[in-house]
CSV table of C-alpha atoms and ligand atoms in Angstrom, one decimal:
chain,number,residue,atom,x,y,z
A,147,MET,CA,22.3,2.2,9.6
A,148,SER,CA,20.1,-0.1,12.0
A,149,VAL,CA,16.6,0.7,11.7
A,150,VAL,CA,15.0,2.4,15.1
A,151,VAL,CA,11.2,2.5,16.3
A,152,ARG,CA,10.2,6.1,17.5
A,153,PRO,CA,7.0,6.9,19.5
A,154,VAL,CA,5.0,9.3,17.1
A,155,ASN,CA,1.8,10.6,17.3
A,156,ILE,CA,1.2,13.5,15.1
A,157,GLU,CA,-2.4,15.3,15.8
A,158,PHE,CA,-3.9,17.1,13.0
A,159,PRO,CA,-5.9,20.8,13.9
A,160,GLU,CA,-9.7,20.1,12.9
A,161,GLN,CA,-9.4,23.3,10.6
A,162,ILE,CA,-6.8,22.8,7.8
A,163,ASP,CA,-6.6,25.0,5.0
A,164,ARG,CA,-8.1,22.8,1.7
A,165,TYR,CA,-4.5,23.6,0.0
A,166,TRP,CA,-2.5,22.8,2.7
A,167,PHE,CA,0.8,22.6,0.9
A,168,GLY,CA,2.0,25.7,-0.8
A,169,ASN,CA,-1.4,26.8,-1.6
A,170,SER,CA,-1.2,24.7,-4.5
A,171,PRO,CA,-4.5,21.8,-5.4
A,172,PHE,CA,-2.0,20.0,-7.5
A,173,LYS,CA,1.0,19.6,-5.0
A,174,THR,CA,-1.7,19.3,-1.8
A,175,HIS,CA,-3.6,16.7,-3.8
A,176,PHE,CA,-0.5,14.7,-4.9
A,177,LEU,CA,0.3,14.3,-1.3
A,178,ASN,CA,-3.0,13.5,0.0
A,179,SER,CA,-3.1,10.7,-2.8
A,180,ILE,CA,0.2,9.3,-1.2
A,181,THR,CA,-1.8,9.7,2.1
A,182,LEU,CA,-4.4,7.5,0.8
A,183,LEU,CA,-2.1,4.7,-0.7
A,184,PHE,CA,0.3,3.9,1.9
A,185,PRO,CA,-1.6,2.7,4.9
A,186,ASP,CA,-2.9,-0.2,2.7
A,187,VAL,CA,0.4,-0.5,0.9
A,188,GLU,CA,2.1,-0.5,3.8
A,189,GLN,CA,-0.2,-3.3,5.4
A,190,TYR,CA,0.2,-4.8,2.3
A,191,ILE,CA,4.0,-5.3,3.0
A,192,ILE,CA,3.8,-6.2,6.4
A,193,ARG,CA,1.3,-9.1,5.8
A,194,ASN,CA,3.8,-10.5,3.0
A,195,VAL,CA,6.9,-10.1,5.1
A,196,ARG,CA,5.1,-11.7,8.1
A,197,GLN,CA,4.2,-14.6,6.4
A,198,TRP,CA,7.4,-15.2,5.0
A,199,LEU,CA,8.7,-15.0,8.2
A,200,LYS,CA,6.2,-17.3,9.6
A,201,GLN,CA,7.1,-19.8,7.0
A,202,THR,CA,10.8,-19.5,7.7
A,203,SER,CA,12.5,-17.8,10.3
A,204,GLN,CA,11.3,-20.3,13.1
A,205,GLY,CA,11.0,-17.8,16.2
A,206,GLU,CA,14.1,-16.1,15.0
A,207,ILE,CA,13.3,-12.3,13.5
A,208,SER,CA,16.2,-9.6,13.2
A,209,GLN,CA,16.0,-6.7,15.2
A,210,ASP,CA,15.6,-4.7,11.6
A,211,VAL,CA,13.2,-6.9,10.3
A,212,ARG,CA,10.9,-6.3,13.6
A,213,ALA,CA,11.7,-2.2,13.5
A,214,PHE,CA,11.0,-2.2,9.9
A,215,ILE,CA,7.3,-3.7,10.2
A,216,ALA,CA,6.7,-1.4,13.4
A,217,GLN,CA,7.8,1.2,11.3
A,218,GLU,CA,5.4,0.6,8.3
A,219,ALA,CA,2.6,0.0,11.2
A,220,GLN,CA,2.9,3.3,12.7
A,221,HIS,CA,3.4,5.0,9.2
A,222,ALA,CA,-0.2,3.8,8.1
A,223,VAL,CA,-1.7,4.6,11.5
A,224,GLN,CA,-0.5,8.2,11.1
A,225,HIS,CA,-1.6,8.9,7.5
A,226,LYS,CA,-4.5,7.1,8.2
A,227,ASN,CA,-5.2,9.6,11.1
A,228,PHE,CA,-5.6,12.6,8.1
A,229,TRP,CA,-8.3,10.8,6.6
A,230,ASN,CA,-10.6,12.2,9.0
A,231,ASN,CA,-9.5,15.6,8.1
A,232,LEU,CA,-10.3,14.5,4.5
A,233,HIS,CA,-13.6,12.9,5.1
A,234,GLN,CA,-14.2,16.5,6.7
A,235,GLN,CA,-13.5,18.2,4.1
A,236,GLY,CA,-16.0,16.5,2.1
A,237,TYR,CA,-14.0,13.9,0.1
A,238,GLU,CA,-15.0,10.4,-0.6
A,239,ILE,CA,-12.4,8.1,-0.4
A,240,THR,CA,-14.0,4.8,0.0
A,241,PRO,CA,-14.6,3.8,-3.6
A,242,TYR,CA,-10.9,4.6,-4.3
A,243,LEU,CA,-9.8,2.5,-1.4
A,244,ARG,CA,-12.0,-0.5,-2.4
A,245,TRP,CA,-9.9,-0.8,-5.7
A,246,LEU,CA,-7.3,-0.7,-4.2
A,247,ARG,CA,-7.6,-3.4,-1.6
A,248,VAL,CA,-9.2,-5.7,-4.5
A,249,LEU,CA,-5.8,-5.3,-6.3
A,250,LEU,CA,-3.3,-5.9,-3.2
A,251,ASN,CA,-6.0,-8.8,-2.1
A,252,MET,CA,-5.4,-10.4,-5.9
A,253,LEU,CA,-1.9,-10.3,-6.0
A,254,GLU,CA,-1.4,-11.9,-2.5
A,255,LYS,CA,-3.5,-14.9,-3.7
A,256,ARG,CA,-3.0,-15.5,-7.1
A,257,LEU,CA,0.8,-15.0,-6.7
A,258,SER,CA,3.4,-16.8,-5.2
A,259,ILE,CA,5.0,-15.1,-1.7
A,260,ARG,CA,8.1,-14.8,-3.5
A,261,LEU,CA,7.0,-13.0,-5.9
A,262,ASN,CA,4.8,-10.7,-3.7
A,263,LEU,CA,8.5,-10.2,-1.7
A,264,ALA,CA,9.8,-9.1,-5.0
A,265,ILE,CA,7.1,-6.4,-5.4
A,266,VAL,CA,7.7,-5.4,-1.9
A,267,ALA,CA,11.4,-4.7,-2.3
A,268,GLY,CA,10.4,-2.9,-5.5
A,269,ILE,CA,8.0,-0.6,-3.8
A,270,GLU,CA,10.7,0.3,-1.1
A,271,HIS,CA,12.9,1.0,-3.9
A,272,LEU,CA,10.8,3.7,-5.5
A,273,THR,CA,9.6,5.0,-1.8
A,274,ALA,CA,13.4,5.2,-1.0
A,275,LEU,CA,13.6,7.5,-4.2
A,276,MET,CA,10.4,9.6,-3.2
A,277,ALA,CA,11.7,10.2,0.2
A,278,GLU,CA,14.9,11.1,-1.3
A,279,PHE,CA,12.8,13.9,-3.2
A,280,ALA,CA,11.0,15.2,-0.2
A,281,LEU,CA,14.1,15.7,1.8
A,282,LYS,CA,16.3,17.2,-0.7
A,283,ASP,CA,16.2,20.8,-1.1
A,284,ASN,CA,13.6,21.5,1.6
A,285,PHE,CA,10.6,20.2,-0.6
A,286,LEU,CA,8.2,20.6,2.1
A,287,ALA,CA,8.8,23.9,3.1
A,288,GLU,CA,5.7,25.6,2.0
A,289,ALA,CA,3.5,22.8,3.9
A,290,GLN,CA,1.1,22.9,6.8
A,291,PRO,CA,3.4,21.9,9.6
A,292,GLN,CA,1.9,18.7,10.9
A,293,LEU,CA,1.9,17.5,7.4
A,294,LYS,CA,5.5,18.9,6.8
A,295,ALA,CA,6.1,16.6,9.9
A,296,LEU,CA,4.1,13.7,8.8
A,297,PHE,CA,6.1,13.4,5.5
A,298,GLU,CA,9.2,14.2,6.6
A,299,TRP,CA,9.2,12.0,9.0
A,300,HIS,CA,7.8,9.1,7.1
A,301,ALA,CA,10.3,9.7,4.5
A,302,ALA,CA,13.8,10.0,6.6
A,303,GLU,CA,12.5,6.3,8.3
A,304,GLU,CA,11.7,5.0,4.3
A,305,ILE,CA,15.6,5.9,3.8
A,306,GLU,CA,16.5,4.5,7.2
A,307,HIS,CA,14.7,1.0,6.3
A,308,GLN,CA,15.6,1.3,2.8
A,309,SER,CA,17.4,-2.1,2.7
A,310,VAL,CA,15.3,-4.0,5.0
A,311,ALA,CA,12.6,-5.2,2.4
A,312,TYR,CA,15.2,-6.2,-0.2
A,313,ASP,CA,17.3,-8.3,2.2
A,314,VAL,CA,13.7,-10.2,3.2
A,315,PHE,CA,13.7,-10.9,-0.5
A,316,GLN,CA,17.0,-11.7,-1.2
A,317,SER,CA,17.0,-14.3,1.4
A,318,ALA,CA,13.6,-15.7,-0.2
A,319,THR,CA,15.1,-15.8,-3.4
A,320,GLN,CA,17.8,-14.7,-5.8
A,321,SER,CA,16.1,-15.0,-8.8
A,322,TYR,CA,17.0,-11.5,-11.1
A,323,PRO,CA,14.1,-12.4,-13.3
A,324,LEU,CA,12.0,-11.9,-10.2
A,325,ARG,CA,13.5,-9.2,-8.8
A,326,LEU,CA,12.7,-7.3,-12.3
A,327,VAL,CA,9.2,-8.6,-12.3
A,328,GLY,CA,8.7,-7.4,-8.7
A,329,MET,CA,9.9,-3.9,-10.0
A,330,ILE,CA,7.9,-3.5,-12.7
A,331,VAL,CA,4.8,-4.2,-11.0
A,332,ALA,CA,5.4,-2.1,-7.9
A,333,HIS,CA,6.3,0.7,-10.2
A,334,VAL,CA,2.9,0.1,-12.0
A,335,LEU,CA,0.8,-0.1,-8.9
A,336,ILE,CA,2.4,2.8,-7.1
A,337,LEU,CA,2.7,5.4,-9.7
A,338,GLY,CA,-0.5,4.2,-11.6
A,339,PHE,CA,-2.4,4.3,-8.0
A,340,LEU,CA,-1.0,7.8,-7.1
A,341,ASN,CA,-2.0,9.0,-10.4
A,342,PHE,CA,-5.7,7.4,-9.8
A,343,GLY,CA,-6.0,9.2,-6.4
A,344,LEU,CA,-4.6,12.5,-7.5
A,345,ALA,CA,-7.5,12.4,-10.4
A,346,VAL,CA,-9.5,11.2,-7.9
A,347,MET,CA,-9.1,13.9,-5.3
A,348,LEU,CA,-8.8,16.7,-8.1
A,349,TYR,CA,-11.9,15.5,-9.8
A,350,GLN,CA,-14.0,15.8,-6.6
A,351,ASP,CA,-12.5,18.9,-5.6
A,352,LYS,CA,-13.6,20.2,-9.4
A,353,GLN,CA,-9.9,21.4,-9.9
A,354,LEU,CA,-9.3,18.3,-12.5
A,355,PHE,CA,-9.8,20.6,-15.7
A,356,ASN,CA,-7.7,23.4,-14.5
A,357,SER,CA,-5.1,24.4,-16.7
A,358,GLN,CA,-2.7,25.5,-13.7
A,359,VAL,CA,-2.8,22.1,-12.4
A,360,TRP,CA,-1.7,20.4,-15.2
A,361,GLN,CA,0.9,22.7,-15.7
A,362,GLU,CA,2.2,21.9,-12.3
A,363,MET,CA,1.7,18.2,-12.9
A,364,PHE,CA,3.6,18.2,-16.1
A,365,GLN,CA,6.5,20.2,-14.3
A,366,PHE,CA,6.9,17.5,-11.7
A,367,TRP,CA,6.9,14.7,-14.2
A,368,PHE,CA,8.5,16.0,-17.1
A,369,THR,CA,10.3,19.2,-16.6
A,370,LYS,CA,11.0,21.0,-13.6
A,371,ASP,CA,11.2,18.2,-11.2
A,372,LYS,CA,11.5,15.3,-14.0
A,373,PHE,CA,10.4,12.9,-11.5
A,374,LEU,CA,9.6,10.3,-14.1
A,375,ALA,CA,12.8,10.2,-15.8
A,376,LYS,CA,14.1,10.0,-11.8
A,377,ALA,CA,12.1,7.1,-11.5
A,378,PHE,CA,13.6,5.5,-14.5
A,379,LEU,CA,16.9,6.3,-13.7
A,380,ASN,CA,16.4,4.9,-10.2
A,381,SER,CA,15.0,1.5,-11.9
A,382,TRP,CA,17.9,1.2,-14.0
A,383,ASP,CA,19.9,1.3,-10.9
A,384,TYR,CA,17.8,-1.8,-9.4
A,385,CYS,CA,18.7,-3.6,-12.6
A,386,LYS,CA,22.1,-3.9,-12.1
A,387,LYS,CA,23.0,-7.4,-11.1
A,388,HIS,CA,24.7,-6.3,-8.0
A,389,PHE,CA,22.9,-3.7,-6.7
A,390,HIS,CA,22.2,-3.3,-3.2
A,391,PRO,CA,19.9,-0.5,-1.8
A,392,SER,CA,22.5,0.4,0.9
A,393,GLN,CA,24.5,1.7,-2.2
A,394,ARG,CA,22.4,4.5,-2.3
A,395,ASP,CA,24.3,7.7,-0.8
A,396,ASN,CA,21.2,9.4,1.0
A,397,LEU,CA,21.9,8.7,4.8
A,398,VAL,CA,22.9,12.3,5.5
A,399,LEU,CA,19.2,13.4,4.6
A,400,VAL,CA,17.8,11.0,7.6
A,401,GLN,CA,20.4,13.0,9.9
A,402,LYS,CA,18.3,16.2,9.2
A,403,VAL,CA,15.3,15.1,10.5
A,404,ILE,CA,15.8,12.3,12.8
A,405,SER,CA,18.6,12.6,15.5
B,556,LIG,FE1,6.1,3.8,5.3
B,557,LIG,FE1,9.1,1.4,3.7
């Protein structure tokens, strides 16, 4: 599947329900947390891929890598647009972003470019799983329409470009231990900050000690949606010696969203 850049501009109405996803504080803030996390993570991904290309490609960059970078840049911009709404709803997101940026900068400064590319590939592996989850079984059916469009479009493009970062990493090194270390760091980073962002939003919204929220959270991670088990099995696939993202059977999900 080739990677295609689509012009997208999602405008969010000024007034959006505080609990815009199924009237659920948990679901809403979980997705708000994704919206806080991904713009900076996507910029980190772009910087590392560009850095590697600058060192090696002598001006020759494949169309898919170009399109991958452009897609990630657009995702960051569109999610960031919703930060205005979060500000308007009274949330203070700057301290969270400061922590995130400190960590991402540290990874870039302290680790080799190859290890950063391994982390990038690991992040893309986890986002492909998140994208499958979002697009299966009409998960976003109860979300506010513009936010539903944002997350479905983003998810579809994550699946569409799921092989690109892995291929860039493999072009840099075929080291199996580095692939595994990158995957572990990526999971700690993404799952850690997703939960941190969720806690920040719930706390500011005075919902952190709401038992309904904790019940839904437990269902999501452990019982109903079993996302933690899915993430574990997904990582297990990644550990297979001859794994490649193109082995994922998920392209049908993309076609439902983008034609
Ligand atoms: Fe993205
Ligand atoms: Fe991505």
